[in-house]
């Protein structure tokens, strides 16, 4: 859009200008533009070169200042460090003022830049050697303590010759260089001070506090220097004609500058005269003062300048360039080095070159204009003749021919003009006929164009209205002349908002590149009524595929949009109702979940309480059952067992009598012989001994079972007691003996005992027997219908490993360290070669009421109660190792002495 618009502007301007001007002006503009461009580039290159040189100058000057300051300020701390090393090596005695005086005098003659070297002790004593305009001198307090300070000159032989100063009541402890070292507790610079007399300028002290091995202060070593040397160095720098360099503290106080101005001011009061440090913003040197004020305003204070920076600013309309470089050291110095140079110091030669370039451009312009005028006259004279002939032909004078005696392009143009006039005369007649036909076609097109029900128009590629139909005119309520020839977005209906106009302009631009655009827009209708329009922009292409113009169409969809709005409101209301109901359901669901969690917690408590009640009831029933068995069975069994021996003897006596009778009366009566045959006397004699032995064996077994029941329940052992674990295991196996024997299709279960050597274990025996009963019962259940030979393996052992870090064994007492080697834990491993269990089942086996057995075959409390007995009652551990197809192993680990782990 920019290039066509520029072409139209240029064409419009030159169409109103004569040919001579057209020929002269571009030539002049080209020459002036070329010369001006070269001059401008020359100026910019010179300016850039000067800026580079200036930047290099700033950097070099700043680096030189930094190097000089580092070198100058290194000496005082080096002197202090040398003296500290001498003190540490015993070469220098800080309590002997005479020794210190001689040592300081030697040093002050070696180091030129140092004004004095001193030492102050905690008693207020002071000793120093100095070198100033008075020559070499020493200063000391009497008795090396607080009191009168004497300053005496030193001759060439090192002897005191005259008194220079006598100051009473001198106390080094109140001096800034002493106090700053004490406050820092390490080597540090003192605050900058003004010498007395002030002609010596500013000074600064490097202080080093001395401490003994117990951190007790021994004194402060100090080396004092004058900052006048830095001032002189800055004045010797060759910056530029008007450039300045100065150093300031973060507080804005001047340290040194390249000007003769002293860095302090004298203020007089009624009773004394005192000197004060000079701030950079109060400097009498304008360039330093303006630079400091600009830095304060730009950065909000010198304390906020943390990195090197280059700045440009103006002073009274003149450009200034400044380089600011922070300077810090390890001893607390924090200064800013500022180098400022007026830009005019570098631009003088560039400005001279600029004036010369302007002069050459003026001379070139005059010469070019004169040559252009002569050339344009030679070119335009025949063209003016052709122009006159063309105007006459336009008036119908077809016989007007121009003849030029020239063979150049203008002469050829004259010949072509004559031929063109003949052809134009023939073409004019044809054009008249074509115009009549075109007018007739245009009337038909407009009839169709104006009768469409939606407004339609033609736009140029830049959005100018070329044509509109009657529907569009009726919609806008404006005459055609107020629409055609103007940008469409400036028409009344499009002035609803700037955003609407901007969107239309962007859409026209996209359509001019061949894109079909369609969108909905709100426009102003009659009486400022808002009308919703379905708008489209369709590009029309010429034979070469370029967009020639744009067809704009619009259709009123206000009623449709209103219906959509009503539907949207209905949907919004419905969504609000659904959302409200959803929130209510979410709240109800949340309350339900909270109640479910509370019920789950309560159910867990009920399950645990129920399992404990069942355990208590079970143990109570077991106790009553064992008591009944002991009472009801022990008496008859004792009666039977006690009568077996007499019965055996009675039977033996009777059989002896029968045998004697048979020997005495071999021929008995037929009745006796018949009875002997009927009762099989020979078999009776032979079987009676076996019968008595069987009765005795059965009675003995009944006694053992009753004893096992009593040992299993241990009704008389409710408290802790030392028992034999192996006896409890054997008693449990005795009770379960009927389940271990073969029965029908079930094989006999082999029990393998790998008992270790165990001492008596202090525990609740009856409860621990119940754990063994549950584990053996589960193992027997797991071996039902096994194809491989079923077996149960029992292993017992001792372990010195603790159950956990939180369980402390009291056996390892301070009084008997030898007990630490005694095993403290009993381990019982009970394993089977059954089907095993999955990981999911294994995670739940200790939960109350969890069982994998069929309904009625188990309560789901056995392992839960076992877990409570082992873990909660005995402070032990019960674990399960199992995998499908690999059998199951339970490990029970309890303390050897339960009293050791009750806490």
Short mmCIF file of C-alpha atoms in Angstrom, two decimals, residues 189-644:
data_model
loop_
_atom_site.label_atom_id
_atom_site.label_comp_id
_atom_site.label_asym_id
_atom_site.label_seq_id
_atom_site.Cartn_x
_atom_site.Cartn_y
_atom_site.Cartn_z
CA UNK A 189 41.40 2.48 56.76
CA UNK A 190 40.46 5.33 59.04
CA UNK A 191 38.01 8.05 57.97
CA UNK A 192 39.63 10.79 55.86
CA UNK A 193 40.67 13.80 57.99
CA UNK A 194 42.09 17.30 57.47
CA UNK A 195 45.67 17.81 58.59
CA UNK A 196 46.65 20.50 61.06
CA UNK A 197 47.83 22.82 59.65
CA UNK A 198 45.34 22.63 56.76
CA UNK A 199 48.03 23.49 54.23
CA UNK A 200 49.01 19.83 54.34
CA UNK A 201 45.61 18.88 52.85
CA UNK A 202 43.72 15.65 53.51
CA UNK A 203 45.10 12.56 55.14
CA UNK A 204 44.09 8.93 55.79
CA UNK A 205 45.50 6.29 58.14
CA UNK A 206 45.97 2.54 57.71
CA UNK A 207 45.43 0.96 61.15
CA UNK A 208 46.22 -2.58 62.38
CA UNK A 209 44.88 -3.71 65.82
CA UNK A 210 47.15 -6.07 67.79
CA UNK A 211 45.77 -8.79 70.08
CA UNK A 212 47.48 -11.39 72.25
CA UNK A 213 46.57 -15.07 72.24
CA UNK A 214 43.60 -14.42 74.49
CA UNK A 215 42.09 -11.76 72.19
CA UNK A 216 43.21 -8.99 74.55
CA UNK A 217 44.04 -5.70 72.83
CA UNK A 218 47.75 -4.82 72.86
CA UNK A 219 47.59 -1.64 70.81
CA UNK A 220 47.10 -0.24 67.29
CA UNK A 221 49.78 0.18 64.61
CA UNK A 222 49.08 3.00 62.12
CA UNK A 223 50.67 4.37 58.95
CA UNK A 224 49.49 7.82 57.91
CA UNK A 225 49.62 9.21 54.38
CA UNK A 226 48.62 12.47 52.70
CA UNK A 227 46.12 12.47 49.83
CA UNK A 228 47.83 15.50 48.26
CA UNK A 229 49.92 13.10 46.16
CA UNK A 230 46.75 11.72 44.55
CA UNK A 231 45.59 15.30 43.93
CA UNK A 232 48.89 16.11 42.20
CA UNK A 233 48.72 12.93 40.11
CA UNK A 234 45.22 13.85 38.85
CA UNK A 235 46.42 17.37 37.99
CA UNK A 236 49.30 15.93 35.93
CA UNK A 237 46.94 13.78 33.84
CA UNK A 238 46.47 14.94 30.23
CA UNK A 239 42.72 14.42 29.86
CA UNK A 240 41.59 17.03 27.31
CA UNK A 241 41.33 20.80 26.95
CA UNK A 242 38.44 21.07 29.43
CA UNK A 243 38.25 17.54 30.90
CA UNK A 244 38.29 16.96 34.65
CA UNK A 245 38.87 13.95 36.92
CA UNK A 246 37.89 13.66 40.55
CA UNK A 247 37.47 11.03 43.27
CA UNK A 248 34.57 11.03 45.74
CA UNK A 249 33.48 8.92 48.66
CA UNK A 250 30.02 7.31 48.71
CA UNK A 251 28.98 10.18 50.98
CA UNK A 252 29.78 12.63 48.16
CA UNK A 253 32.88 14.11 49.85
CA UNK A 254 35.74 14.92 47.48
CA UNK A 255 38.90 12.86 48.01
CA UNK A 256 41.00 14.44 45.25
CA UNK A 257 40.54 16.22 41.91
CA UNK A 258 42.51 17.40 38.89
CA UNK A 259 41.74 21.05 39.75
CA UNK A 260 43.71 23.39 42.04
CA UNK A 261 40.67 23.65 44.30
CA UNK A 262 41.37 22.50 47.88
CA UNK A 263 39.05 19.61 48.94
CA UNK A 264 37.75 21.39 52.07
CA UNK A 265 36.24 24.71 53.07
CA UNK A 266 37.01 27.00 55.98
CA UNK A 267 34.14 28.18 58.12
CA UNK A 268 34.69 30.85 60.79
CA UNK A 269 32.73 31.02 64.04
CA UNK A 270 32.93 33.52 66.89
CA UNK A 271 35.40 31.61 69.01
CA UNK A 272 37.32 29.33 66.62
CA UNK A 273 38.07 28.51 63.03
CA UNK A 274 37.31 24.97 61.82
CA UNK A 275 37.70 23.26 58.46
CA UNK A 276 35.09 21.00 56.84
CA UNK A 277 35.30 18.48 53.99
CA UNK A 278 34.04 19.67 50.60
CA UNK A 279 31.13 17.89 48.89
CA UNK A 280 31.33 17.41 45.14
CA UNK A 281 27.94 19.09 44.73
CA UNK A 282 29.36 22.19 46.46
CA UNK A 283 32.54 22.40 44.36
CA UNK A 284 33.50 25.76 42.91
CA UNK A 285 34.53 23.99 39.69
CA UNK A 286 31.32 24.04 37.54
CA UNK A 287 32.02 20.84 35.59
CA UNK A 288 32.65 18.84 38.80
CA UNK A 289 29.60 20.34 40.51
CA UNK A 290 27.23 19.72 37.55
CA UNK A 291 28.55 16.19 37.09
CA UNK A 292 28.02 15.35 40.79
CA UNK A 293 24.50 16.83 40.75
CA UNK A 294 23.61 14.80 37.64
CA UNK A 295 24.92 11.56 39.22
CA UNK A 296 22.91 12.26 42.38
CA UNK A 297 19.70 12.81 40.41
CA UNK A 298 20.20 9.88 38.01
CA UNK A 299 21.20 7.20 40.55
CA UNK A 300 19.58 8.64 43.69
CA UNK A 301 22.96 8.98 45.41
CA UNK A 302 26.55 7.87 44.99
CA UNK A 303 25.89 4.77 47.12
CA UNK A 304 23.74 3.28 44.33
CA UNK A 305 26.53 3.22 41.70
CA UNK A 306 27.90 -0.32 41.92
CA UNK A 307 29.36 -0.90 38.44
CA UNK A 308 31.43 1.09 35.99
CA UNK A 309 29.21 3.16 33.73
CA UNK A 310 29.43 5.73 30.96
CA UNK A 311 26.89 8.58 30.92
CA UNK A 312 25.96 11.48 28.63
CA UNK A 313 24.39 14.66 29.95
CA UNK A 314 24.15 18.35 29.15
CA UNK A 315 25.48 21.36 30.99
CA UNK A 316 24.00 24.66 29.77
CA UNK A 317 23.06 23.07 26.45
CA UNK A 318 26.49 21.48 25.87
CA UNK A 319 26.91 17.72 25.75
CA UNK A 320 29.19 16.14 28.40
CA UNK A 321 30.57 12.58 28.57
CA UNK A 322 31.53 11.01 31.91
CA UNK A 323 33.05 7.67 32.95
CA UNK A 324 32.33 6.50 36.54
CA UNK A 325 34.49 3.67 37.95
CA UNK A 326 33.94 2.22 41.47
CA UNK A 327 37.13 1.55 43.47
CA UNK A 328 37.15 -0.77 46.49
CA UNK A 329 39.85 -2.60 48.45
CA UNK A 330 39.94 -5.24 51.17
CA UNK A 331 40.55 -2.66 53.91
CA UNK A 332 37.25 -0.80 53.57
CA UNK A 333 37.89 1.86 50.92
CA UNK A 334 34.84 2.52 48.72
CA UNK A 335 35.44 5.44 46.31
CA UNK A 336 34.14 6.51 42.90
CA UNK A 337 36.58 7.68 40.19
CA UNK A 338 34.88 10.12 37.78
CA UNK A 339 36.39 11.33 34.47
CA UNK A 340 34.25 13.93 32.64
CA UNK A 341 35.04 15.57 29.28
CA UNK A 342 32.93 18.06 27.25
CA UNK A 343 31.99 16.56 23.91
CA UNK A 344 33.11 19.75 22.22
CA UNK A 345 36.73 18.84 23.00
CA UNK A 346 36.44 15.97 20.50
CA UNK A 347 33.96 17.45 17.99
CA UNK A 348 35.92 20.56 16.89
CA UNK A 349 37.53 18.89 13.84
CA UNK A 350 34.29 17.09 12.95
CA UNK A 351 32.40 20.40 12.94
CA UNK A 352 35.04 21.94 10.63
CA UNK A 353 34.61 19.02 8.19
CA UNK A 354 30.85 19.50 8.35
CA UNK A 355 31.10 23.18 7.36
CA UNK A 356 33.31 22.27 4.40
CA UNK A 357 30.83 19.61 3.26
CA UNK A 358 27.96 22.14 3.36
CA UNK A 359 29.99 24.62 1.25
CA UNK A 360 30.78 22.00 -1.40
CA UNK A 361 27.12 20.97 -1.55
CA UNK A 362 26.12 24.61 -2.21
CA UNK A 363 28.64 25.01 -5.05
CA UNK A 364 27.52 21.70 -6.57
CA UNK A 365 23.86 22.77 -6.38
CA UNK A 366 24.49 26.06 -8.28
CA UNK A 367 26.49 24.39 -11.06
CA UNK A 368 23.99 21.54 -11.42
CA UNK A 369 21.01 23.94 -11.60
CA UNK A 370 22.62 25.98 -14.42
CA UNK A 371 23.45 22.85 -16.46
CA UNK A 372 19.96 21.47 -15.88
CA UNK A 373 18.24 24.61 -17.16
CA UNK A 374 20.23 24.57 -20.44
CA UNK A 375 19.60 20.86 -20.98
CA UNK A 376 15.89 21.07 -20.20
CA UNK A 377 15.36 23.89 -22.73
CA UNK A 378 17.00 21.83 -25.48
CA UNK A 379 14.80 18.84 -24.64
CA UNK A 380 11.44 20.56 -24.03
CA UNK A 381 11.27 22.92 -27.05
CA UNK A 382 10.20 20.24 -29.61
CA UNK A 383 7.99 18.63 -27.01
CA UNK A 384 6.10 21.89 -26.54
CA UNK A 385 5.44 21.93 -30.31
CA UNK A 386 4.07 18.40 -30.11
CA UNK A 387 1.91 19.45 -27.16
CA UNK A 388 0.34 22.29 -29.18
CA UNK A 389 -0.38 19.93 -32.07
CA UNK A 390 -1.97 17.39 -29.70
CA UNK A 391 -4.32 20.05 -28.28
CA UNK A 392 -5.49 20.99 -31.78
CA UNK A 393 -6.10 17.33 -32.64
CA UNK A 394 -8.14 17.05 -29.44
CA UNK A 395 -10.32 19.87 -30.83
CA UNK A 396 -10.91 17.86 -34.03
CA UNK A 397 -8.21 19.42 -36.23
CA UNK A 398 -6.84 16.14 -37.58
CA UNK A 399 -4.69 17.79 -40.31
CA UNK A 400 -2.24 19.40 -37.85
CA UNK A 401 1.12 17.66 -38.40
CA UNK A 402 4.46 18.55 -36.70
CA UNK A 403 7.67 18.16 -38.70
CA UNK A 404 11.04 18.23 -36.95
CA UNK A 405 14.40 18.01 -38.66
CA UNK A 406 15.92 15.81 -35.98
CA UNK A 407 16.96 12.20 -36.11
CA UNK A 408 17.10 11.62 -32.38
CA UNK A 409 14.38 10.21 -30.18
CA UNK A 410 12.39 13.48 -30.25
CA UNK A 411 12.40 13.46 -34.10
CA UNK A 412 11.21 9.88 -34.10
CA UNK A 413 8.51 10.89 -31.62
CA UNK A 414 7.26 13.56 -34.06
CA UNK A 415 6.96 11.02 -36.87
CA UNK A 416 5.14 8.60 -34.60
CA UNK A 417 2.82 11.42 -33.48
CA UNK A 418 1.77 12.04 -37.09
CA UNK A 419 1.02 8.35 -37.66
CA UNK A 420 -0.89 8.25 -34.38
CA UNK A 421 -3.10 11.18 -35.39
CA UNK A 422 -4.23 9.29 -38.53
CA UNK A 423 -4.97 6.16 -36.52
CA UNK A 424 -6.78 8.14 -33.84
CA UNK A 425 -9.14 9.59 -36.42
CA UNK A 426 -10.09 6.04 -37.52
CA UNK A 427 -10.32 4.75 -33.97
CA UNK A 428 -12.51 7.62 -32.80
CA UNK A 429 -15.34 6.55 -35.07
CA UNK A 430 -15.14 2.96 -33.76
CA UNK A 431 -15.00 4.20 -30.15
CA UNK A 432 -18.19 6.21 -30.55
CA UNK A 433 -20.09 3.08 -31.60
CA UNK A 434 -18.58 1.05 -28.73
CA UNK A 435 -19.51 3.70 -26.16
CA UNK A 436 -23.14 3.49 -27.20
CA UNK A 437 -23.12 -0.31 -26.77
CA UNK A 438 -21.35 -0.01 -23.41
CA UNK A 439 -23.89 2.51 -22.13
CA UNK A 440 -26.70 0.13 -23.01
CA UNK A 441 -24.90 -2.76 -21.12
CA UNK A 442 -24.30 -0.50 -18.14
CA UNK A 443 -28.01 0.28 -17.86
CA UNK A 444 -28.83 -3.45 -17.74
CA UNK A 445 -26.12 -4.10 -15.08
CA UNK A 446 -27.37 -1.26 -12.88
CA UNK A 447 -30.93 -2.55 -13.09
CA UNK A 448 -29.86 -5.92 -11.71
CA UNK A 449 -27.28 -4.41 -9.28
CA UNK A 450 -29.79 -2.07 -7.62
CA UNK A 451 -32.52 -4.71 -7.16
CA UNK A 452 -30.63 -7.15 -4.91
CA UNK A 453 -32.12 -7.51 -1.42
CA UNK A 454 -28.73 -7.10 0.36
CA UNK A 455 -26.50 -4.06 0.10
CA UNK A 456 -23.65 -4.49 -2.37
CA UNK A 457 -20.77 -2.29 -3.45
CA UNK A 458 -17.44 -2.15 -5.24
CA UNK A 459 -14.26 -1.03 -3.47
CA UNK A 460 -10.82 -0.16 -4.72
CA UNK A 461 -7.88 -2.02 -3.22
CA UNK A 462 -7.35 0.79 -0.71
CA UNK A 463 -10.99 0.80 0.47
CA UNK A 464 -12.39 3.68 -1.64
CA UNK A 465 -16.07 3.21 -2.56
CA UNK A 466 -16.38 2.86 -6.37
CA UNK A 467 -20.03 1.85 -6.60
CA UNK A 468 -22.98 1.00 -4.31
CA UNK A 469 -26.45 -0.37 -5.04
CA UNK A 470 -29.73 1.19 -4.04
CA UNK A 471 -30.12 -1.16 -1.04
CA UNK A 472 -26.90 0.21 0.46
CA UNK A 473 -28.02 3.82 -0.21
CA UNK A 474 -31.35 3.14 1.52
CA UNK A 475 -29.56 1.53 4.46
CA UNK A 476 -27.19 4.48 4.96
CA UNK A 477 -29.89 7.12 4.20
CA UNK A 478 -27.25 9.15 2.32
CA UNK A 479 -27.05 10.39 -1.28
CA UNK A 480 -24.59 8.50 -3.57
CA UNK A 481 -22.24 11.49 -3.84
CA UNK A 482 -21.66 11.32 -0.04
CA UNK A 483 -20.51 7.70 -0.38
CA UNK A 484 -18.74 7.18 -3.70
CA UNK A 485 -15.11 8.23 -3.84
CA UNK A 486 -14.59 8.11 -0.06
CA UNK A 487 -13.12 5.46 2.23
CA UNK A 488 -15.90 3.14 3.30
CA UNK A 489 -14.91 3.20 6.99
CA UNK A 490 -15.57 6.97 7.08
CA UNK A 491 -19.23 6.55 6.16
CA UNK A 492 -21.79 7.17 8.90
CA UNK A 493 -22.82 3.55 9.53
CA UNK A 494 -19.19 2.52 10.24
CA UNK A 495 -18.50 5.24 12.84
CA UNK A 496 -19.88 3.11 15.67
CA UNK A 497 -16.36 2.62 17.15
CA UNK A 498 -12.66 2.98 16.19
CA UNK A 499 -12.20 -0.77 16.68
CA UNK A 500 -14.88 -1.50 14.07
CA UNK A 501 -13.22 0.85 11.57
CA UNK A 502 -9.77 -0.63 12.21
CA UNK A 503 -11.06 -4.17 11.75
CA UNK A 504 -12.64 -3.20 8.42
CA UNK A 505 -9.38 -1.61 7.21
CA UNK A 506 -7.43 -4.73 8.10
CA UNK A 507 -10.02 -6.94 6.36
CA UNK A 508 -9.84 -4.81 3.17
CA UNK A 509 -6.05 -5.11 3.22
CA UNK A 510 -6.31 -8.92 3.46
CA UNK A 511 -8.91 -9.04 0.67
CA UNK A 512 -6.66 -6.91 -1.57
CA UNK A 513 -4.12 -9.77 -1.32
CA UNK A 514 -6.68 -12.27 -2.64
CA UNK A 515 -8.27 -13.57 0.60
CA UNK A 516 -12.05 -14.00 0.95
CA UNK A 517 -13.22 -12.37 4.21
CA UNK A 518 -16.48 -12.93 6.06
CA UNK A 519 -17.47 -11.86 9.55
CA UNK A 520 -20.30 -10.41 11.60
CA UNK A 521 -20.29 -6.75 12.66
CA UNK A 522 -22.63 -4.26 14.38
CA UNK A 523 -23.32 -1.04 12.37
CA UNK A 524 -25.34 2.13 12.93
CA UNK A 525 -28.64 2.12 11.09
CA UNK A 526 -31.40 4.70 10.81
CA UNK A 527 -32.08 6.63 14.05
CA UNK A 528 -28.84 5.28 15.56
CA UNK A 529 -30.36 1.82 15.78
CA UNK A 530 -27.81 -1.00 16.17
CA UNK A 531 -27.95 -3.40 13.18
CA UNK A 532 -26.15 -6.78 13.06
CA UNK A 533 -24.67 -7.40 9.60
CA UNK A 534 -23.25 -10.55 7.99
CA UNK A 535 -20.42 -8.93 5.96
CA UNK A 536 -18.26 -10.41 3.20
CA UNK A 537 -15.35 -9.08 1.12
CA UNK A 538 -14.66 -10.93 -2.13
CA UNK A 539 -11.62 -10.08 -4.30
CA UNK A 540 -12.16 -9.90 -8.09
CA UNK A 541 -9.16 -10.92 -10.23
CA UNK A 542 -8.13 -9.76 -13.71
CA UNK A 543 -6.82 -12.00 -16.51
CA UNK A 544 -3.33 -11.98 -14.99
CA UNK A 545 -4.55 -13.23 -11.62
CA UNK A 546 -4.12 -9.89 -9.84
CA UNK A 547 -6.84 -8.41 -7.64
CA UNK A 548 -8.58 -5.64 -9.59
CA UNK A 549 -11.27 -4.55 -7.09
CA UNK A 550 -13.28 -5.88 -4.14
CA UNK A 551 -16.99 -6.73 -3.93
CA UNK A 552 -18.49 -5.93 -0.53
CA UNK A 553 -21.85 -7.48 0.48
CA UNK A 554 -23.88 -7.28 3.66
CA UNK A 555 -27.05 -8.91 4.98
CA UNK A 556 -29.17 -7.82 7.96
CA UNK A 557 -29.13 -10.58 10.62
CA UNK A 558 -30.42 -8.53 13.56
CA UNK A 559 -33.48 -10.70 14.17
CA UNK A 560 -31.38 -13.87 13.96
CA UNK A 561 -28.88 -12.47 16.51
CA UNK A 562 -31.70 -11.49 18.87
CA UNK A 563 -33.07 -15.04 18.71
CA UNK A 564 -29.60 -16.41 19.44
CA UNK A 565 -29.27 -14.04 22.41
CA UNK A 566 -32.60 -15.27 23.86
CA UNK A 567 -31.41 -18.86 23.41
CA UNK A 568 -28.06 -18.03 25.04
CA UNK A 569 -29.83 -16.44 28.03
CA UNK A 570 -31.96 -19.56 28.38
CA UNK A 571 -28.86 -21.77 28.23
CA UNK A 572 -27.08 -19.55 30.78
CA UNK A 573 -30.04 -19.80 33.18
CA UNK A 574 -30.10 -23.57 32.72
CA UNK A 575 -26.34 -23.79 33.34
CA UNK A 576 -26.68 -21.73 36.53
CA UNK A 577 -29.42 -24.05 37.81
CA UNK A 578 -27.36 -27.12 36.93
CA UNK A 579 -24.26 -25.59 38.57
CA UNK A 580 -26.24 -24.74 41.72
CA UNK A 581 -27.63 -28.27 41.92
CA UNK A 582 -24.15 -29.67 41.29
CA UNK A 583 -22.74 -27.62 44.17
CA UNK A 584 -25.50 -28.91 46.46
CA UNK A 585 -24.76 -32.51 45.42
CA UNK A 586 -21.01 -31.95 45.95
CA UNK A 587 -21.71 -30.58 49.45
CA UNK A 588 -23.97 -33.56 50.25
CA UNK A 589 -21.33 -35.94 48.85
CA UNK A 590 -18.63 -34.28 50.96
CA UNK A 591 -20.76 -34.64 54.10
CA UNK A 592 -21.42 -38.29 53.20
CA UNK A 593 -17.71 -38.92 52.72
CA UNK A 594 -16.91 -37.32 56.09
CA UNK A 595 -19.56 -39.48 57.77
CA UNK A 596 -18.19 -42.56 55.98
CA UNK A 597 -14.67 -41.80 57.24
CA UNK A 598 -16.01 -41.36 60.80
CA UNK A 599 -17.96 -44.64 60.51
CA UNK A 600 -14.89 -46.42 59.16
CA UNK A 601 -12.81 -45.21 62.12
CA UNK A 602 -15.58 -46.26 64.53
CA UNK A 603 -15.90 -49.65 62.78
CA UNK A 604 -12.16 -50.21 63.11
CA UNK A 605 -12.40 -49.46 66.85
CA UNK A 606 -15.43 -51.81 67.15
CA UNK A 607 -13.54 -54.58 65.32
CA UNK A 608 -10.54 -54.26 67.62
CA UNK A 609 -12.76 -54.15 70.71
CA UNK A 610 -14.79 -57.10 69.41
CA UNK A 611 -11.65 -59.14 68.74
CA UNK A 612 -10.39 -58.39 72.24
CA UNK A 613 -13.78 -59.37 73.74
CA UNK A 614 -13.84 -62.59 71.69
CA UNK A 615 -10.29 -63.32 72.82
CA UNK A 616 -11.23 -62.72 76.46
CA UNK A 617 -14.37 -64.85 76.12
CA UNK A 618 -12.46 -67.56 74.31
CA UNK A 619 -9.80 -67.66 76.96
CA UNK A 620 -12.46 -67.70 79.69
CA UNK A 621 -14.32 -70.56 77.96
CA UNK A 622 -11.03 -72.39 77.45
CA UNK A 623 -10.25 -71.97 81.13
CA UNK A 624 -13.65 -73.34 82.17
CA UNK A 625 -13.32 -76.20 79.70
CA UNK A 626 -9.85 -77.18 80.90
CA UNK A 627 -11.00 -76.89 84.52
CA UNK A 628 -13.92 -79.22 83.77
CA UNK A 629 -11.68 -81.68 81.97
CA UNK A 630 -9.20 -81.64 84.81
CA UNK A 631 -11.94 -82.27 87.32
CA UNK A 632 -14.15 -84.73 85.38
CA UNK A 633 -11.40 -86.74 83.67
CA UNK A 634 -8.54 -86.67 86.15
CA UNK A 635 -10.58 -88.42 88.90
CA UNK A 636 -11.80 -91.40 86.77
CA UNK A 637 -8.46 -91.65 85.04
CA UNK A 638 -6.69 -91.64 88.38
CA UNK A 639 -9.11 -94.31 89.60
CA UNK A 640 -8.52 -96.44 86.52
CA UNK A 641 -4.77 -95.85 86.50
CA UNK A 642 -4.58 -96.66 90.22
CA UNK A 643 -6.50 -99.95 89.82
CA UNK A 644 -4.54 -101.25 86.85
#
